[in-house]
mmCIF file of N, CA and C in Angstrom:
data_model
loop_
_atom_site.group_PDB
_atom_site.id
_atom_site.type_symbol
_atom_site.label_atom_id
_atom_site.label_comp_id
_atom_site.label_asym_id
_atom_site.label_seq_id
_atom_site.Cartn_x
_atom_site.Cartn_y
_atom_site.Cartn_z
ATOM 1 N N MET A 15 125.912 -170.413 236.893
ATOM 2 C CA MET A 15 127.059 -171.238 237.155
ATOM 3 C C MET A 15 128.097 -170.978 236.057
ATOM 4 N N LYS A 16 129.365 -170.824 236.479
ATOM 5 C CA LYS A 16 130.455 -170.592 235.549
ATOM 6 C C LYS A 16 131.497 -171.690 235.707
ATOM 7 N N TYR A 17 132.153 -171.984 234.604
ATOM 8 C CA TYR A 17 133.245 -172.945 234.631
ATOM 9 C C TYR A 17 134.512 -172.241 234.180
ATOM 10 N N ALA A 18 135.638 -172.676 234.769
ATOM 11 C CA ALA A 18 136.903 -172.018 234.451
ATOM 12 C C ALA A 18 137.953 -173.028 234.030
ATOM 13 N N TRP A 19 138.863 -172.527 233.229
ATOM 14 C CA TRP A 19 140.056 -173.257 232.840
ATOM 15 C C TRP A 19 141.129 -172.807 233.824
ATOM 16 N N ILE A 20 141.570 -173.706 234.696
ATOM 17 C CA ILE A 20 142.558 -173.398 235.726
ATOM 18 C C ILE A 20 143.914 -173.933 235.275
ATOM 19 N N GLU A 21 144.930 -173.102 235.417
ATOM 20 C CA GLU A 21 146.278 -173.508 235.038
ATOM 21 C C GLU A 21 147.256 -172.874 236.026
ATOM 22 N N ASN A 22 148.048 -173.695 236.692
ATOM 23 C CA ASN A 22 149.039 -173.224 237.667
ATOM 24 C C ASN A 22 148.421 -172.338 238.747
ATOM 25 N N ASP A 23 147.323 -172.790 239.327
ATOM 26 C CA ASP A 23 146.616 -172.076 240.402
ATOM 27 C C ASP A 23 146.117 -170.694 239.975
ATOM 28 N N LYS A 24 145.852 -170.533 238.696
ATOM 29 C CA LYS A 24 145.358 -169.251 238.181
ATOM 30 C C LYS A 24 144.243 -169.517 237.173
ATOM 31 N N ILE A 25 143.224 -168.669 237.212
ATOM 32 C CA ILE A 25 142.131 -168.814 236.251
ATOM 33 C C ILE A 25 142.606 -168.249 234.922
ATOM 34 N N ARG A 26 142.760 -169.162 233.969
ATOM 35 C CA ARG A 26 143.207 -168.736 232.638
ATOM 36 C C ARG A 26 142.045 -168.136 231.855
ATOM 37 N N ASP A 27 140.847 -168.765 231.990
ATOM 38 C CA ASP A 27 139.681 -168.260 231.268
ATOM 39 C C ASP A 27 138.418 -168.738 231.972
ATOM 40 N N VAL A 28 137.369 -167.939 231.865
ATOM 41 C CA VAL A 28 136.072 -168.273 232.449
ATOM 42 C C VAL A 28 135.057 -168.389 231.322
ATOM 43 N N ALA A 29 134.305 -169.490 231.333
ATOM 44 C CA ALA A 29 133.202 -169.655 230.386
ATOM 45 C C ALA A 29 131.929 -169.212 231.107
ATOM 46 N N HIS A 30 131.221 -168.257 230.558
ATOM 47 C CA HIS A 30 130.042 -167.700 231.217
ATOM 48 C C HIS A 30 128.770 -168.505 230.961
ATOM 49 N N SER A 31 128.932 -169.566 230.224
ATOM 50 C CA SER A 31 127.818 -170.515 230.033
ATOM 51 C C SER A 31 128.441 -171.908 229.916
ATOM 52 N N ASN A 32 127.639 -172.887 229.594
ATOM 53 C CA ASN A 32 128.126 -174.264 229.513
ATOM 54 C C ASN A 32 129.216 -174.358 228.443
ATOM 55 N N PRO A 33 130.460 -174.732 228.837
ATOM 56 C CA PRO A 33 131.556 -174.775 227.863
ATOM 57 C C PRO A 33 131.302 -175.728 226.703
ATOM 58 N N THR A 34 130.552 -176.800 226.939
ATOM 59 C CA THR A 34 130.307 -177.760 225.857
ATOM 60 C C THR A 34 129.402 -177.178 224.785
ATOM 61 N N GLU A 35 128.680 -176.123 225.112
ATOM 62 C CA GLU A 35 127.798 -175.487 224.123
ATOM 63 C C GLU A 35 128.489 -174.384 223.327
ATOM 64 N N ILE A 36 129.631 -173.886 223.820
ATOM 65 C CA ILE A 36 130.268 -172.753 223.134
ATOM 66 C C ILE A 36 131.659 -173.061 222.583
ATOM 67 N N TYR A 37 132.283 -174.171 223.022
ATOM 68 C CA TYR A 37 133.635 -174.495 222.584
ATOM 69 C C TYR A 37 133.675 -175.864 221.912
ATOM 70 N N HIS A 38 134.702 -176.076 221.140
ATOM 71 C CA HIS A 38 135.000 -177.391 220.577
ATOM 72 C C HIS A 38 135.191 -178.342 221.758
ATOM 73 N N PRO A 39 134.802 -179.606 221.606
ATOM 74 C CA PRO A 39 134.906 -180.563 222.727
ATOM 75 C C PRO A 39 136.310 -180.651 223.339
ATOM 76 N N ASP A 40 137.356 -180.541 222.515
ATOM 77 C CA ASP A 40 138.718 -180.617 223.047
ATOM 78 C C ASP A 40 139.025 -179.419 223.954
ATOM 79 N N VAL A 41 138.498 -178.265 223.608
ATOM 80 C CA VAL A 41 138.706 -177.064 224.417
ATOM 81 C C VAL A 41 137.774 -177.086 225.620
ATOM 82 N N ALA A 42 136.536 -177.451 225.421
ATOM 83 C CA ALA A 42 135.558 -177.496 226.516
ATOM 84 C C ALA A 42 136.033 -178.413 227.639
ATOM 85 N N ALA A 43 136.811 -179.441 227.313
ATOM 86 C CA ALA A 43 137.312 -180.375 228.324
ATOM 87 C C ALA A 43 138.266 -179.707 229.314
ATOM 88 N N LEU A 44 138.803 -178.540 228.948
ATOM 89 C CA LEU A 44 139.713 -177.819 229.847
ATOM 90 C C LEU A 44 138.961 -177.037 230.926
ATOM 91 N N TYR A 45 137.688 -176.781 230.707
ATOM 92 C CA TYR A 45 136.865 -176.001 231.643
ATOM 93 C C TYR A 45 136.194 -176.960 232.623
ATOM 94 N N THR A 46 136.963 -177.431 233.591
ATOM 95 C CA THR A 46 136.484 -178.485 234.485
ATOM 96 C C THR A 46 136.097 -177.995 235.880
ATOM 97 N N THR A 47 136.384 -176.759 236.182
ATOM 98 C CA THR A 47 136.196 -176.290 237.553
ATOM 99 C C THR A 47 135.044 -175.293 237.633
ATOM 100 N N GLU A 48 134.096 -175.568 238.506
ATOM 101 C CA GLU A 48 133.001 -174.633 238.743
ATOM 102 C C GLU A 48 133.535 -173.522 239.655
ATOM 103 N N VAL A 49 133.277 -172.274 239.264
ATOM 104 C CA VAL A 49 133.799 -171.130 240.031
ATOM 105 C C VAL A 49 132.668 -170.165 240.375
ATOM 106 N N PRO A 50 132.869 -169.314 241.391
ATOM 107 C CA PRO A 50 131.841 -168.329 241.754
ATOM 108 C C PRO A 50 131.608 -167.326 240.628
ATOM 109 N N ASP A 51 130.457 -166.659 240.704
ATOM 110 C CA ASP A 51 130.094 -165.685 239.656
ATOM 111 C C ASP A 51 131.070 -164.523 239.553
ATOM 112 N N ASP A 52 131.754 -164.193 240.657
ATOM 113 C CA ASP A 52 132.674 -163.043 240.592
ATOM 114 C C ASP A 52 134.084 -163.438 240.144
ATOM 115 N N ALA A 53 134.289 -164.704 239.756
ATOM 116 C CA ALA A 53 135.591 -165.139 239.253
ATOM 117 C C ALA A 53 135.863 -164.485 237.908
ATOM 118 N N ALA A 54 137.118 -164.113 237.702
ATOM 119 C CA ALA A 54 137.508 -163.452 236.450
ATOM 120 C C ALA A 54 138.855 -163.985 235.992
ATOM 121 N N ASN A 55 139.135 -163.799 234.721
ATOM 122 C CA ASN A 55 140.423 -164.199 234.171
ATOM 123 C C ASN A 55 141.530 -163.529 234.980
ATOM 124 N N GLY A 56 142.553 -164.312 235.324
ATOM 125 C CA GLY A 56 143.677 -163.776 236.069
ATOM 126 C C GLY A 56 143.563 -163.934 237.578
ATOM 127 N N ASP A 57 142.374 -164.246 238.086
ATOM 128 C CA ASP A 57 142.220 -164.487 239.526
ATOM 129 C C ASP A 57 142.960 -165.768 239.894
ATOM 130 N N GLY A 58 143.312 -165.881 241.171
ATOM 131 C CA GLY A 58 143.944 -167.093 241.649
ATOM 132 C C GLY A 58 142.899 -168.134 242.020
ATOM 133 N N TRP A 59 143.297 -169.394 241.962
ATOM 134 C CA TRP A 59 142.433 -170.505 242.387
ATOM 135 C C TRP A 59 143.337 -171.467 243.153
ATOM 136 N N VAL A 60 143.270 -171.376 244.482
ATOM 137 C CA VAL A 60 144.177 -172.147 245.328
ATOM 138 C C VAL A 60 143.367 -173.045 246.248
ATOM 139 N N ASN A 61 143.631 -174.328 246.163
ATOM 140 C CA ASN A 61 142.941 -175.325 246.995
ATOM 141 C C ASN A 61 141.423 -175.175 246.925
ATOM 142 N N GLY A 62 140.909 -174.940 245.743
ATOM 143 C CA GLY A 62 139.470 -174.854 245.539
ATOM 144 C C GLY A 62 138.841 -173.553 245.991
ATOM 145 N N ALA A 63 139.648 -172.530 246.244
ATOM 146 C CA ALA A 63 139.117 -171.237 246.692
ATOM 147 C C ALA A 63 139.584 -170.128 245.760
ATOM 148 N N LEU A 64 138.681 -169.201 245.500
ATOM 149 C CA LEU A 64 138.985 -168.040 244.663
ATOM 150 C C LEU A 64 139.861 -167.066 245.442
ATOM 151 N N VAL A 65 140.934 -166.603 244.810
ATOM 152 C CA VAL A 65 141.839 -165.633 245.423
ATOM 153 C C VAL A 65 141.938 -164.440 244.480
ATOM 154 N N LYS A 66 141.332 -163.330 244.899
ATOM 155 C CA LYS A 66 141.386 -162.108 244.084
ATOM 156 C C LYS A 66 142.764 -161.464 244.239
ATOM 157 N N PRO A 67 143.335 -160.955 243.156
ATOM 158 C CA PRO A 67 144.649 -160.309 243.266
ATOM 159 C C PRO A 67 144.549 -159.007 244.054
ATOM 160 N N GLU A 68 145.638 -158.657 244.707
ATOM 161 C CA GLU A 68 145.707 -157.387 245.432
ATOM 162 C C GLU A 68 145.666 -156.257 244.406
ATOM 163 N N PRO A 69 144.943 -155.172 244.720
ATOM 164 C CA PRO A 69 144.953 -154.042 243.790
ATOM 165 C C PRO A 69 146.354 -153.440 243.728
ATOM 166 N N PRO A 70 146.751 -152.968 242.574
ATOM 167 C CA PRO A 70 148.101 -152.398 242.457
ATOM 168 C C PRO A 70 148.223 -151.133 243.312
ATOM 169 N N GLU A 71 149.408 -150.934 243.839
ATOM 170 C CA GLU A 71 149.657 -149.732 244.621
ATOM 171 C C GLU A 71 149.721 -148.537 243.674
ATOM 172 N N ALA A 72 149.236 -147.422 244.179
ATOM 173 C CA ALA A 72 149.311 -146.193 243.378
ATOM 174 C C ALA A 72 150.786 -145.823 243.217
ATOM 175 N N PRO A 73 151.169 -145.406 242.030
ATOM 176 C CA PRO A 73 152.575 -145.045 241.834
ATOM 177 C C PRO A 73 152.946 -143.829 242.684
ATOM 178 N N THR A 74 154.153 -143.838 243.177
ATOM 179 C CA THR A 74 154.652 -142.713 243.951
ATOM 180 C C THR A 74 155.101 -141.638 242.974
ATOM 181 N N PRO A 75 154.547 -140.438 243.114
ATOM 182 C CA PRO A 75 154.968 -139.390 242.179
ATOM 183 C C PRO A 75 156.442 -139.030 242.383
ATOM 184 N N ALA A 76 157.071 -138.661 241.310
ATOM 185 C CA ALA A 76 158.469 -138.242 241.395
ATOM 186 C C ALA A 76 158.551 -136.971 242.229
ATOM 187 N N PRO A 77 159.610 -136.823 243.020
ATOM 188 C CA PRO A 77 159.742 -135.607 243.814
ATOM 189 C C PRO A 77 159.824 -134.373 242.909
ATOM 190 N N ARG A 78 159.254 -133.299 243.400
ATOM 191 C CA ARG A 78 159.278 -132.055 242.623
ATOM 192 C C ARG A 78 160.714 -131.590 242.450
ATOM 193 N N GLN A 79 161.003 -131.095 241.271
ATOM 194 C CA GLN A 79 162.313 -130.535 240.960
ATOM 195 C C GLN A 79 162.166 -129.027 240.755
ATOM 196 N N TRP A 80 163.002 -128.258 241.416
ATOM 197 C CA TRP A 80 163.014 -126.821 241.205
ATOM 198 C C TRP A 80 164.082 -126.517 240.168
ATOM 199 N N THR A 81 163.713 -125.715 239.179
ATOM 200 C CA THR A 81 164.607 -125.364 238.075
ATOM 201 C C THR A 81 164.822 -123.854 238.068
ATOM 202 N N ALA A 82 165.671 -123.398 237.175
ATOM 203 C CA ALA A 82 165.894 -121.958 237.035
ATOM 204 C C ALA A 82 164.579 -121.253 236.699
ATOM 205 N N ASP A 83 163.767 -121.868 235.849
ATOM 206 C CA ASP A 83 162.480 -121.254 235.476
ATOM 207 C C ASP A 83 161.523 -121.195 236.665
ATOM 208 N N SER A 84 161.501 -122.257 237.485
ATOM 209 C CA SER A 84 160.592 -122.223 238.637
ATOM 210 C C SER A 84 161.080 -121.228 239.687
ATOM 211 N N PHE A 85 162.385 -121.047 239.814
ATOM 212 C CA PHE A 85 162.895 -120.008 240.713
ATOM 213 C C PHE A 85 162.464 -118.639 240.197
ATOM 214 N N ARG A 86 162.681 -118.398 238.913
ATOM 215 C CA ARG A 86 162.387 -117.097 238.325
ATOM 216 C C ARG A 86 160.901 -116.745 238.439
ATOM 217 N N ALA A 87 160.032 -117.751 238.317
ATOM 218 C CA ALA A 87 158.587 -117.508 238.325
ATOM 219 C C ALA A 87 158.103 -116.899 239.643
ATOM 220 N N GLY A 88 158.811 -117.151 240.751
ATOM 221 C CA GLY A 88 158.375 -116.617 242.039
ATOM 222 C C GLY A 88 158.998 -115.291 242.417
ATOM 223 N N MET A 89 159.786 -114.708 241.537
ATOM 224 C CA MET A 89 160.496 -113.466 241.864
ATOM 225 C C MET A 89 159.713 -112.224 241.459
ATOM 226 N N THR A 90 160.075 -111.122 242.103
ATOM 227 C CA THR A 90 159.519 -109.827 241.702
ATOM 228 C C THR A 90 160.181 -109.411 240.391
ATOM 229 N N LEU A 91 159.674 -108.371 239.771
ATOM 230 C CA LEU A 91 160.238 -107.898 238.504
ATOM 231 C C LEU A 91 161.693 -107.473 238.681
ATOM 232 N N ALA A 92 161.993 -106.766 239.767
ATOM 233 C CA ALA A 92 163.373 -106.329 240.010
ATOM 234 C C ALA A 92 164.298 -107.534 240.210
ATOM 235 N N GLU A 93 163.810 -108.543 240.921
ATOM 236 C CA GLU A 93 164.616 -109.743 241.138
ATOM 237 C C GLU A 93 164.810 -110.516 239.842
ATOM 238 N N LYS A 94 163.771 -110.550 239.006
ATOM 239 C CA LYS A 94 163.897 -111.221 237.701
ATOM 240 C C LYS A 94 164.945 -110.535 236.842
ATOM 241 N N THR A 95 164.997 -109.222 236.903
ATOM 242 C CA THR A 95 165.994 -108.476 236.125
ATOM 243 C C THR A 95 167.399 -108.856 236.580
ATOM 244 N N LYS A 96 167.618 -108.902 237.904
ATOM 245 C CA LYS A 96 168.929 -109.325 238.428
ATOM 246 C C LYS A 96 169.242 -110.758 237.971
ATOM 247 N N TRP A 97 168.241 -111.633 238.089
ATOM 248 C CA TRP A 97 168.394 -113.046 237.723
ATOM 249 C C TRP A 97 168.765 -113.187 236.247
ATOM 250 N N ASP A 98 168.022 -112.493 235.387
ATOM 251 C CA ASP A 98 168.246 -112.614 233.941
ATOM 252 C C ASP A 98 169.615 -112.083 233.519
ATOM 253 N N ASN A 99 170.104 -111.081 234.239
ATOM 254 C CA ASN A 99 171.379 -110.454 233.872
ATOM 255 C C ASN A 99 172.568 -111.012 234.652
ATOM 256 N N ASP A 100 172.316 -112.032 235.463
ATOM 257 C CA ASP A 100 173.388 -112.620 236.280
ATOM 258 C C ASP A 100 174.172 -111.535 237.011
ATOM 259 N N SER A 101 173.426 -110.610 237.639
ATOM 260 C CA SER A 101 174.046 -109.422 238.230
ATOM 261 C C SER A 101 174.745 -109.666 239.570
ATOM 262 N N ALA A 102 174.713 -110.876 240.077
ATOM 263 C CA ALA A 102 175.418 -111.190 241.318
ATOM 264 C C ALA A 102 176.051 -112.572 241.176
ATOM 265 N N PRO A 103 177.225 -112.750 241.761
ATOM 266 C CA PRO A 103 177.876 -114.068 241.645
ATOM 267 C C PRO A 103 177.029 -115.189 242.267
ATOM 268 N N GLU A 104 176.215 -114.843 243.259
ATOM 269 C CA GLU A 104 175.353 -115.848 243.885
ATOM 270 C C GLU A 104 174.344 -116.417 242.885
ATOM 271 N N ILE A 105 173.864 -115.575 241.965
ATOM 272 C CA ILE A 105 172.908 -116.028 240.945
ATOM 273 C C ILE A 105 173.566 -117.059 240.033
ATOM 274 N N ILE A 106 174.786 -116.783 239.624
ATOM 275 C CA ILE A 106 175.512 -117.702 238.751
ATOM 276 C C ILE A 106 175.725 -119.039 239.466
ATOM 277 N N THR A 107 176.080 -118.981 240.730
ATOM 278 C CA THR A 107 176.285 -120.199 241.522
ATOM 279 C C THR A 107 174.996 -121.004 241.614
ATOM 280 N N VAL A 108 173.887 -120.328 241.928
ATOM 281 C CA VAL A 108 172.605 -121.013 242.077
ATOM 282 C C VAL A 108 172.167 -121.637 240.760
ATOM 283 N N LYS A 109 172.277 -120.909 239.662
ATOM 284 C CA LYS A 109 171.873 -121.457 238.365
ATOM 285 C C LYS A 109 172.685 -122.705 238.014
ATOM 286 N N ALA A 110 173.950 -122.728 238.395
ATOM 287 C CA ALA A 110 174.801 -123.892 238.114
ATOM 288 C C ALA A 110 174.393 -125.111 238.940
ATOM 289 N N GLU A 111 173.770 -124.877 240.092
ATOM 290 C CA GLU A 111 173.381 -125.962 240.998
ATOM 291 C C GLU A 111 172.017 -126.567 240.682
ATOM 292 N N LEU A 112 171.191 -125.880 239.914
ATOM 293 C CA LEU A 112 169.827 -126.355 239.629
ATOM 294 C C LEU A 112 169.861 -127.422 238.541
ATOM 295 N N PRO A 113 168.893 -128.333 238.478
ATOM 296 C CA PRO A 113 167.685 -128.464 239.301
ATOM 297 C C PRO A 113 167.976 -129.165 240.626
ATOM 298 N N LYS A 114 167.097 -128.943 241.588
ATOM 299 C CA LYS A 114 167.219 -129.522 242.919
ATOM 300 C C LYS A 114 165.861 -129.967 243.429
ATOM 301 N N GLU A 115 165.888 -130.927 244.362
ATOM 302 C CA GLU A 115 164.680 -131.298 245.098
ATOM 303 C C GLU A 115 164.554 -130.328 246.268
ATOM 304 N N LEU A 116 163.557 -130.511 247.110
ATOM 305 C CA LEU A 116 163.200 -129.548 248.149
ATOM 306 C C LEU A 116 164.367 -129.111 249.028
ATOM 307 N N ALA A 117 165.105 -130.045 249.593
ATOM 308 C CA ALA A 117 166.178 -129.666 250.521
ATOM 309 C C ALA A 117 167.221 -128.801 249.827
ATOM 310 N N GLY A 118 167.623 -129.198 248.639
ATOM 311 C CA GLY A 118 168.611 -128.414 247.898
ATOM 312 C C GLY A 118 168.074 -127.068 247.462
ATOM 313 N N ALA A 119 166.814 -127.037 247.050
ATOM 314 C CA ALA A 119 166.204 -125.774 246.624
ATOM 315 C C ALA A 119 166.107 -124.809 247.797
ATOM 316 N N THR A 120 165.733 -125.312 248.959
ATOM 317 C CA THR A 120 165.640 -124.469 250.155
ATOM 318 C C THR A 120 166.999 -123.873 250.499
ATOM 319 N N GLU A 121 168.029 -124.693 250.423
ATOM 320 C CA GLU A 121 169.384 -124.211 250.718
ATOM 321 C C GLU A 121 169.796 -123.105 249.744
ATOM 322 N N LEU A 122 169.496 -123.298 248.469
ATOM 323 C CA LEU A 122 169.860 -122.281 247.471
ATOM 324 C C LEU A 122 169.068 -120.990 247.671
ATOM 325 N N LEU A 123 167.801 -121.117 248.007
ATOM 326 C CA LEU A 123 166.994 -119.915 248.255
ATOM 327 C C LEU A 123 167.483 -119.172 249.491
ATOM 328 N N ASP A 124 167.832 -119.901 250.545
ATOM 329 C CA ASP A 124 168.390 -119.263 251.745
ATOM 330 C C ASP A 124 169.670 -118.505 251.396
ATOM 331 N N PHE A 125 170.468 -119.081 250.523
ATOM 332 C CA PHE A 125 171.709 -118.455 250.048
ATOM 333 C C PHE A 125 171.405 -117.142 249.326
ATOM 334 N N LEU A 126 170.392 -117.146 248.459
ATOM 335 C CA LEU A 126 170.022 -115.919 247.732
ATOM 336 C C LEU A 126 169.441 -114.858 248.660
ATOM 337 N N VAL A 127 168.659 -115.282 249.636
ATOM 338 C CA VAL A 127 168.084 -114.329 250.599
ATOM 339 C C VAL A 127 169.194 -113.717 251.442
ATOM 340 N N ALA A 128 170.122 -114.538 251.927
ATOM 341 C CA ALA A 128 171.229 -114.038 252.752
ATOM 342 C C ALA A 128 172.100 -113.048 251.987
ATOM 343 N N ALA A 129 172.202 -113.231 250.670
ATOM 344 C CA ALA A 129 173.004 -112.328 249.831
ATOM 345 C C ALA A 129 172.196 -111.112 249.362
ATOM 346 N N ASN A 130 170.941 -110.990 249.831
ATOM 347 C CA ASN A 130 170.044 -109.888 249.433
ATOM 348 C C ASN A 130 169.790 -109.845 247.926
ATOM 349 N N VAL A 131 169.796 -111.020 247.300
ATOM 350 C CA VAL A 131 169.476 -111.099 245.872
ATOM 351 C C VAL A 131 167.960 -111.188 245.694
ATOM 352 N N ILE A 132 167.289 -111.938 246.584
ATOM 353 C CA ILE A 132 165.824 -112.019 246.581
ATOM 354 C C ILE A 132 165.328 -111.823 248.013
ATOM 355 N N SER A 133 164.045 -111.529 248.134
ATOM 356 C CA SER A 133 163.442 -111.362 249.461
ATOM 357 C C SER A 133 162.986 -112.716 250.009
ATOM 358 N N GLN A 134 162.752 -112.751 251.314
ATOM 359 C CA GLN A 134 162.212 -113.963 251.923
ATOM 360 C C GLN A 134 160.825 -114.258 251.369
ATOM 361 N N THR A 135 160.060 -113.203 251.064
ATOM 362 C CA THR A 135 158.718 -113.378 250.485
ATOM 363 C C THR A 135 158.805 -114.112 249.149
ATOM 364 N N SER A 136 159.768 -113.726 248.328
ATOM 365 C CA SER A 136 159.944 -114.407 247.032
ATOM 366 C C SER A 136 160.375 -115.851 247.241
ATOM 367 N N ALA A 137 161.277 -116.080 248.188
ATOM 368 C CA ALA A 137 161.736 -117.442 248.463
ATOM 369 C C ALA A 137 160.552 -118.314 248.884
ATOM 370 N N ASP A 138 159.681 -117.772 249.755
ATOM 371 C CA ASP A 138 158.510 -118.527 250.187
ATOM 372 C C ASP A 138 157.580 -118.814 249.017
ATOM 373 N N LYS A 139 157.423 -117.844 248.121
ATOM 374 C CA LYS A 139 156.560 -118.011 246.948
ATOM 375 C C LYS A 139 157.121 -119.081 246.016
ATOM 376 N N ILE A 140 158.428 -119.126 245.861
ATOM 377 C CA ILE A 140 159.064 -120.123 244.995
ATOM 378 C C ILE A 140 158.844 -121.533 245.544
ATOM 379 N N LEU A 141 158.904 -121.674 246.865
ATOM 380 C CA LEU A 141 158.738 -122.991 247.476
ATOM 381 C C LEU A 141 157.288 -123.442 247.549
ATOM 382 N N ALA A 142 156.353 -122.509 247.410
ATOM 383 C CA ALA A 142 154.913 -122.856 247.538
ATOM 384 C C ALA A 142 154.430 -123.734 246.404
#
């Protein structure tokens, strides 16, 4: 049997044995409610019933960002050379537009493929 200190419909603390044996009498007087064995600090106590809190939702990961480095990593050696030397105006334009999320990155890669700066194979590798 466990007793709890209830405050504002919430279990503030649970005594795992007789509160009068482990606390000062003034404190033990706060542990007036008998609670189930699975009651824990922070649980709700509404109208004499234990209310377990909802588990927190998993955080949503931030959307992937494509950067100049992630673009370069998927290119062939010849394409990397063009990229590093800014050998086409399309490369300069794309570098100025980065970083981007998926839709923007796809648009920029399509632009580079259409300009024959990179191959479709490289574009697919960059997006993978």
